Coordinates of C-alpha atoms in Angstrom, one line a residue:
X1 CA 0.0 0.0 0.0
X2 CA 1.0 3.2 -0.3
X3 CA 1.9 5.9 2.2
X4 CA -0.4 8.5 1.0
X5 CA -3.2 5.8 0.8
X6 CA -2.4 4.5 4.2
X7 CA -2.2 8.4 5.7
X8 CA -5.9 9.4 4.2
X9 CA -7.5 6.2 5.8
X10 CA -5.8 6.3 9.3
X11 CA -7.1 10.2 9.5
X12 CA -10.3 9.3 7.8
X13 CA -10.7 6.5 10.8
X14 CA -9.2 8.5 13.8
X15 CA -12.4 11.3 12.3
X16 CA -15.1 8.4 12.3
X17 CA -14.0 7.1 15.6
X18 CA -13.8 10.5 17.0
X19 CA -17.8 10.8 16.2
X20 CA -18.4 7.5 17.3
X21 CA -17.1 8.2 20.6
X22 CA -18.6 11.8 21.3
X23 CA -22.0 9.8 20.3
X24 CA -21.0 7.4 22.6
X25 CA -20.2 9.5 25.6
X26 CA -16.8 7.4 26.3
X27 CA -14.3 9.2 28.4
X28 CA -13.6 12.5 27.9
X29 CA -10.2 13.1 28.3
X30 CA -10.0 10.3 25.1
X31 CA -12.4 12.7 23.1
X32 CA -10.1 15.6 23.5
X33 CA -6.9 13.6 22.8
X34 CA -8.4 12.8 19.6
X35 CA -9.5 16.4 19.5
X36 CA -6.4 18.0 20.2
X37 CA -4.4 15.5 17.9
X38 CA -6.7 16.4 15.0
X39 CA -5.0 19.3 13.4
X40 CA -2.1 17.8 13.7
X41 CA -3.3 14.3 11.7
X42 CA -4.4 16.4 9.0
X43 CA -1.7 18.8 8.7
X44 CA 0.1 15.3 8.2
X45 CA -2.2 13.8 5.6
X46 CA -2.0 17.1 3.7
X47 CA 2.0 16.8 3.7
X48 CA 2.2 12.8 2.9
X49 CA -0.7 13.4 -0.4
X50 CA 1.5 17.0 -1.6
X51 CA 4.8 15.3 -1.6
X52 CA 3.4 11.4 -3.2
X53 CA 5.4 10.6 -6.3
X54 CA 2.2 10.5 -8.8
X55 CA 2.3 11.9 -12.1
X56 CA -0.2 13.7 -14.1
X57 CA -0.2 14.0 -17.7
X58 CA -2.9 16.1 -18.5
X59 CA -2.3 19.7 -17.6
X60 CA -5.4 21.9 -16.1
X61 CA -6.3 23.6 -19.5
X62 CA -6.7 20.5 -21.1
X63 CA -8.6 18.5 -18.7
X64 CA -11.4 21.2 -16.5
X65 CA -13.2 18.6 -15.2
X66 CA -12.4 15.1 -15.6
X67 CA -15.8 13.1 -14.4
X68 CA -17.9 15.7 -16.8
X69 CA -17.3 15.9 -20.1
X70 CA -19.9 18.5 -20.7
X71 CA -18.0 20.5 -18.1
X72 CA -14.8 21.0 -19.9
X73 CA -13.3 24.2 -21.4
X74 CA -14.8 25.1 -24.6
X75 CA -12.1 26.5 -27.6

């Protein structure tokens, strides 16, 4: 797997157990370590997905949108 993958799904799962536990009234110095690590989880996801080795052929002028055809730039 890769690193970026792996960083958007531990931060994705550390938000949906976050809810789960404020629904859940667990402890709460838990919910605010979860809280509190929070920015810091993302700031790290951000970093690991800007700096992944992937590369993109199409430039932004030629593809506008690339799910809707109808969407793209007209010449």
């Amino acid at each position: 797997m890769r690193n970026y993958e792996f960083a958007v799904g531990f931060v994705t799962g550390a938000l949906i157990i976050f809810v789960t536990l404020i629904q859940l009234n667990v402890a709460l110095p838990l919910i605010w370590l979860l809280f509190i690590a929070g920015p810091f989880l993302v700031l790290w996801m951000v970093w690991t997905v800007l700096i992944a080795p992937i590369q993109i052929e199409e430039t932004f002028e030629e593809q506008w949108y690339q799910d809707r055809p109808d969407m793209r730039r007209s010449e």
